[in-house]
Amino acid sequence: MRGSDVKAAVEWLVSAAGDPQACRWEWERSPDGVALLPAGRHWDVLVLPGGLGRAALAVLRRLHGRPGPVLAGPGGTRLGFFVPAGTASHWLATGVRGAGRGSWVVVPHPGRAPGAAGHWLVPPDGRGTLTDPAVLELALHEAAAVRAAGDGPSGRRG
């Protein structure tokens, strides 16, 4: 990301914090370069298993080019898709967790290299672009169908 893009992403993210200055301070002083931000104010996060999340992200990129922000957790075992606030309370899907109002999300600084706490696969654009939940749902269906078609007779990928 360019410097101006990082600055815009930082400003957008800290706008969700109750104390934006404390958020900036946390990013600067945290050994992992992360801050806790409240979900449910400007965005919710839908957390998916890594394999399904990466497959859905590939579908989203093919359909829309650039989805909203996407975080990869440590080791890439989970992906978090930033969606409009309120989505998590209405989302019902096996294996998908929602972080909405009352939840906190570990968020790395958008301009830093990947760390132990995770990293951005799609960093925020600073304009507030989020992934449309209806499009994410379609991408998940397509990703699940493609993954299921790749299963062998034993039900495992082969």
PDB file of C-alpha atoms in Angstrom:
ATOM      1  CA  MET A   1       0.000   0.000   0.000  1.00  0.00           C
ATOM      2  CA  ARG A   2       1.144   3.539  -0.722  1.00  0.00           C
ATOM      3  CA  GLY A   3       1.585   5.983   2.142  1.00  0.00           C
ATOM      4  CA  SER A   4      -1.610   7.896   1.348  1.00  0.00           C
ATOM      5  CA  ASP A   5      -3.577   4.629   1.116  1.00  0.00           C
ATOM      6  CA  VAL A   6      -2.219   3.497   4.489  1.00  0.00           C
ATOM      7  CA  LYS A   7      -3.123   6.851   6.053  1.00  0.00           C
ATOM      8  CA  ALA A   8      -6.686   6.662   4.693  1.00  0.00           C
ATOM      9  CA  ALA A   9      -7.031   3.053   5.924  1.00  0.00           C
ATOM     10  CA  VAL A  10      -5.745   4.008   9.382  1.00  0.00           C
ATOM     11  CA  GLU A  11      -8.160   6.948   9.616  1.00  0.00           C
ATOM     12  CA  TRP A  12     -11.094   4.759   8.598  1.00  0.00           C
ATOM     13  CA  LEU A  13     -10.205   2.040  11.101  1.00  0.00           C
ATOM     14  CA  VAL A  14      -9.610   4.385  14.043  1.00  0.00           C
ATOM     15  CA  SER A  15     -12.957   6.068  13.365  1.00  0.00           C
ATOM     16  CA  ALA A  16     -14.516   2.908  14.830  1.00  0.00           C
ATOM     17  CA  ALA A  17     -12.563   3.285  18.079  1.00  0.00           C
ATOM     18  CA  GLY A  18     -13.992   5.072  21.072  1.00  0.00           C
ATOM     19  CA  ASP A  19     -10.606   6.748  21.471  1.00  0.00           C
ATOM     20  CA  PRO A  20      -8.831   7.025  18.087  1.00  0.00           C
ATOM     21  CA  GLN A  21      -5.647   8.368  19.698  1.00  0.00           C
ATOM     22  CA  ALA A  22      -5.442   5.347  22.017  1.00  0.00           C
ATOM     23  CA  CYS A  23      -5.857   3.077  18.998  1.00  0.00           C
ATOM     24  CA  ARG A  24      -2.950   4.770  17.207  1.00  0.00           C
ATOM     25  CA  TRP A  25      -0.874   4.536  20.391  1.00  0.00           C
ATOM     26  CA  GLU A  26      -1.651   0.821  20.664  1.00  0.00           C
ATOM     27  CA  TRP A  27      -0.542   0.182  17.077  1.00  0.00           C
ATOM     28  CA  GLU A  28       2.696   2.041  17.704  1.00  0.00           C
ATOM     29  CA  ARG A  29       3.544   0.365  20.983  1.00  0.00           C
ATOM     30  CA  SER A  30       2.108  -3.138  20.683  1.00  0.00           C
ATOM     31  CA  PRO A  31       4.863  -5.680  19.959  1.00  0.00           C
ATOM     32  CA  ASP A  32       2.537  -7.309  17.408  1.00  0.00           C
ATOM     33  CA  GLY A  33       1.376  -3.994  15.923  1.00  0.00           C
ATOM     34  CA  VAL A  34      -2.283  -4.700  16.709  1.00  0.00           C
ATOM     35  CA  ALA A  35      -5.142  -2.880  18.387  1.00  0.00           C
ATOM     36  CA  LEU A  36      -8.537  -4.035  19.619  1.00  0.00           C
ATOM     37  CA  LEU A  37     -11.381  -2.340  17.775  1.00  0.00           C
ATOM     38  CA  PRO A  38     -15.098  -2.650  18.503  1.00  0.00           C
ATOM     39  CA  ALA A  39     -17.236  -4.400  15.926  1.00  0.00           C
ATOM     40  CA  GLY A  40     -20.810  -3.316  15.323  1.00  0.00           C
ATOM     41  CA  ARG A  41     -20.168   0.384  15.012  1.00  0.00           C
ATOM     42  CA  HIS A  42     -19.030   0.844  11.406  1.00  0.00           C
ATOM     43  CA  TRP A  43     -18.680  -2.811  10.461  1.00  0.00           C
ATOM     44  CA  ASP A  44     -19.126  -6.395  11.594  1.00  0.00           C
ATOM     45  CA  VAL A  45     -16.744  -9.237  10.829  1.00  0.00           C
ATOM     46  CA  LEU A  46     -17.785 -12.680   9.593  1.00  0.00           C
ATOM     47  CA  VAL A  47     -15.103 -15.226  10.480  1.00  0.00           C
ATOM     48  CA  LEU A  48     -14.801 -18.276   8.229  1.00  0.00           C
ATOM     49  CA  PRO A  49     -12.563 -21.355   8.216  1.00  0.00           C
ATOM     50  CA  GLY A  50      -9.407 -20.597   6.211  1.00  0.00           C
ATOM     51  CA  GLY A  51      -9.932 -22.940   3.253  1.00  0.00           C
ATOM     52  CA  LEU A  52     -13.522 -21.918   2.644  1.00  0.00           C
ATOM     53  CA  GLY A  53     -12.670 -18.265   3.260  1.00  0.00           C
ATOM     54  CA  ARG A  54      -9.839 -18.286   0.706  1.00  0.00           C
ATOM     55  CA  ALA A  55     -12.072 -20.009  -1.850  1.00  0.00           C
ATOM     56  CA  ALA A  56     -14.833 -17.445  -1.232  1.00  0.00           C
ATOM     57  CA  LEU A  57     -12.312 -14.597  -1.510  1.00  0.00           C
ATOM     58  CA  ALA A  58     -11.207 -15.935  -4.907  1.00  0.00           C
ATOM     59  CA  VAL A  59     -14.847 -15.945  -6.061  1.00  0.00           C
ATOM     60  CA  LEU A  60     -15.397 -12.401  -4.726  1.00  0.00           C
ATOM     61  CA  ARG A  61     -12.307 -11.127  -6.520  1.00  0.00           C
ATOM     62  CA  ARG A  62     -13.497 -12.720  -9.734  1.00  0.00           C
ATOM     63  CA  LEU A  63     -16.971 -11.197  -9.368  1.00  0.00           C
ATOM     64  CA  HIS A  64     -16.132  -7.749  -8.001  1.00  0.00           C
ATOM     65  CA  GLY A  65     -12.414  -7.249  -8.298  1.00  0.00           C
ATOM     66  CA  ARG A  66     -11.913  -5.855  -4.820  1.00  0.00           C
ATOM     67  CA  PRO A  67     -14.079  -6.883  -1.882  1.00  0.00           C
ATOM     68  CA  GLY A  68     -14.111  -5.101   1.452  1.00  0.00           C
ATOM     69  CA  PRO A  69     -11.342  -5.664   3.977  1.00  0.00           C
ATOM     70  CA  VAL A  70     -10.340  -9.248   4.756  1.00  0.00           C
ATOM     71  CA  LEU A  71      -8.143 -10.312   7.661  1.00  0.00           C
ATOM     72  CA  ALA A  72      -6.224 -13.572   7.905  1.00  0.00           C
ATOM     73  CA  GLY A  73      -5.757 -14.857  11.433  1.00  0.00           C
ATOM     74  CA  PRO A  74      -2.575 -16.509  12.691  1.00  0.00           C
ATOM     75  CA  GLY A  75      -1.525 -19.252  10.300  1.00  0.00           C
ATOM     76  CA  GLY A  76      -4.396 -18.390   7.952  1.00  0.00           C
ATOM     77  CA  THR A  77      -6.705 -20.844   9.744  1.00  0.00           C
ATOM     78  CA  ARG A  78      -9.489 -18.241   9.839  1.00  0.00           C
ATOM     79  CA  LEU A  79     -10.438 -15.321   7.591  1.00  0.00           C
ATOM     80  CA  GLY A  80     -12.484 -12.320   8.684  1.00  0.00           C
ATOM     81  CA  PHE A  81     -14.634 -10.505   6.106  1.00  0.00           C
ATOM     82  CA  PHE A  82     -15.664  -6.950   7.010  1.00  0.00           C
ATOM     83  CA  VAL A  83     -19.378  -6.511   6.289  1.00  0.00           C
ATOM     84  CA  PRO A  84     -21.948  -3.805   7.169  1.00  0.00           C
ATOM     85  CA  ALA A  85     -22.773  -3.337  10.852  1.00  0.00           C
ATOM     86  CA  GLY A  86     -25.710  -5.491  11.926  1.00  0.00           C
ATOM     87  CA  THR A  87     -24.884  -8.361   9.562  1.00  0.00           C
ATOM     88  CA  ALA A  88     -23.449 -10.646  12.258  1.00  0.00           C
ATOM     89  CA  SER A  89     -26.695 -10.708  14.249  1.00  0.00           C
ATOM     90  CA  HIS A  90     -28.639 -11.976  11.216  1.00  0.00           C
ATOM     91  CA  TRP A  91     -26.088 -14.366   9.713  1.00  0.00           C
ATOM     92  CA  LEU A  92     -26.797 -18.071  10.149  1.00  0.00           C
ATOM     93  CA  ALA A  93     -24.288 -20.514   8.703  1.00  0.00           C
ATOM     94  CA  THR A  94     -22.508 -23.555  10.031  1.00  0.00           C
ATOM     95  CA  GLY A  95     -18.890 -22.857  10.878  1.00  0.00           C
ATOM     96  CA  VAL A  96     -19.196 -19.075  10.441  1.00  0.00           C
ATOM     97  CA  ARG A  97     -18.782 -16.879  13.501  1.00  0.00           C
ATOM     98  CA  GLY A  98     -19.955 -13.313  13.639  1.00  0.00           C
ATOM     99  CA  ALA A  99     -18.365 -10.415  15.484  1.00  0.00           C
ATOM    100  CA  GLY A 100     -20.923  -7.661  15.868  1.00  0.00           C
ATOM    101  CA  ARG A 101     -22.003  -5.172  18.522  1.00  0.00           C
ATOM    102  CA  GLY A 102     -20.364  -6.074  21.824  1.00  0.00           C
ATOM    103  CA  SER A 103     -17.445  -7.888  20.160  1.00  0.00           C
ATOM    104  CA  TRP A 104     -13.849  -6.805  19.789  1.00  0.00           C
ATOM    105  CA  VAL A 105     -11.594  -7.581  16.844  1.00  0.00           C
ATOM    106  CA  VAL A 106      -7.799  -7.805  16.877  1.00  0.00           C
ATOM    107  CA  VAL A 107      -6.803  -5.509  14.007  1.00  0.00           C
ATOM    108  CA  PRO A 108      -3.257  -5.165  12.684  1.00  0.00           C
ATOM    109  CA  HIS A 109      -1.990  -1.842  11.418  1.00  0.00           C
ATOM    110  CA  PRO A 110      -2.768  -1.737   7.666  1.00  0.00           C
ATOM    111  CA  GLY A 111       0.757  -0.621   6.730  1.00  0.00           C
ATOM    112  CA  ARG A 112       2.732  -3.271   8.576  1.00  0.00           C
ATOM    113  CA  ALA A 113       4.100  -6.608   7.425  1.00  0.00           C
ATOM    114  CA  PRO A 114       2.269  -9.792   8.474  1.00  0.00           C
ATOM    115  CA  GLY A 115       2.791 -10.663  12.122  1.00  0.00           C
ATOM    116  CA  ALA A 116       1.935 -13.351  14.633  1.00  0.00           C
ATOM    117  CA  ALA A 117      -1.537 -11.908  15.218  1.00  0.00           C
ATOM    118  CA  GLY A 118      -2.521 -12.037  11.544  1.00  0.00           C
ATOM    119  CA  HIS A 119      -2.435  -9.781   8.518  1.00  0.00           C
ATOM    120  CA  TRP A 120      -4.566  -8.110   5.880  1.00  0.00           C
ATOM    121  CA  LEU A 121      -5.336 -10.125   2.742  1.00  0.00           C
ATOM    122  CA  VAL A 122      -7.385  -7.172   1.514  1.00  0.00           C
ATOM    123  CA  PRO A 123      -6.530  -4.023   3.461  1.00  0.00           C
ATOM    124  CA  PRO A 124      -9.163  -1.338   4.028  1.00  0.00           C
ATOM    125  CA  ASP A 125      -9.342   1.180   1.193  1.00  0.00           C
ATOM    126  CA  GLY A 126     -10.036   4.090   3.550  1.00  0.00           C
ATOM    127  CA  ARG A 127     -13.372   4.865   1.884  1.00  0.00           C
ATOM    128  CA  GLY A 128     -15.403   2.440   3.976  1.00  0.00           C
ATOM    129  CA  THR A 129     -15.867  -0.223   1.300  1.00  0.00           C
ATOM    130  CA  LEU A 130     -17.343  -3.369   2.869  1.00  0.00           C
ATOM    131  CA  THR A 131     -18.240  -6.743   1.429  1.00  0.00           C
ATOM    132  CA  ASP A 132     -21.929  -7.021   0.512  1.00  0.00           C
ATOM    133  CA  PRO A 133     -23.314  -9.898   2.636  1.00  0.00           C
ATOM    134  CA  ALA A 134     -25.573 -11.131  -0.186  1.00  0.00           C
ATOM    135  CA  VAL A 135     -22.607 -11.327  -2.558  1.00  0.00           C
ATOM    136  CA  LEU A 136     -20.516 -13.020   0.145  1.00  0.00           C
ATOM    137  CA  GLU A 137     -23.271 -15.594   0.624  1.00  0.00           C
ATOM    138  CA  LEU A 138     -23.313 -16.365  -3.107  1.00  0.00           C
ATOM    139  CA  ALA A 139     -19.506 -16.590  -3.112  1.00  0.00           C
ATOM    140  CA  LEU A 140     -19.650 -19.014  -0.178  1.00  0.00           C
ATOM    141  CA  HIS A 141     -22.173 -21.222  -1.978  1.00  0.00           C
ATOM    142  CA  GLU A 142     -20.012 -21.291  -5.100  1.00  0.00           C
ATOM    143  CA  ALA A 143     -16.832 -21.892  -3.102  1.00  0.00           C
ATOM    144  CA  ALA A 144     -18.449 -24.730  -1.142  1.00  0.00           C
ATOM    145  CA  ALA A 145     -19.755 -26.334  -4.345  1.00  0.00           C
ATOM    146  CA  VAL A 146     -16.330 -26.168  -6.000  1.00  0.00           C
ATOM    147  CA  ARG A 147     -14.659 -27.592  -2.899  1.00  0.00           C
ATOM    148  CA  ALA A 148     -17.248 -30.389  -2.656  1.00  0.00           C
ATOM    149  CA  ALA A 149     -16.736 -31.285  -6.320  1.00  0.00           C
ATOM    150  CA  GLY A 150     -13.029 -31.750  -5.526  1.00  0.00           C
ATOM    151  CA  ASP A 151     -13.731 -34.339  -2.820  1.00  0.00           C
ATOM    152  CA  GLY A 152     -12.941 -37.937  -3.615  1.00  0.00           C
ATOM    153  CA  PRO A 153     -15.203 -40.945  -2.875  1.00  0.00           C
ATOM    154  CA  SER A 154     -14.007 -40.986   0.745  1.00  0.00           C
ATOM    155  CA  GLY A 155     -15.269 -37.422   1.219  1.00  0.00           C
ATOM    156  CA  ARG A 156     -11.722 -36.093   1.607  1.00  0.00           C
ATOM    157  CA  ARG A 157      -9.759 -34.052  -0.824  1.00  0.00           C
ATOM    158  CA  GLY A 158      -7.580 -36.331  -2.838  1.00  0.00           C
TER     159      GLY A 158
END
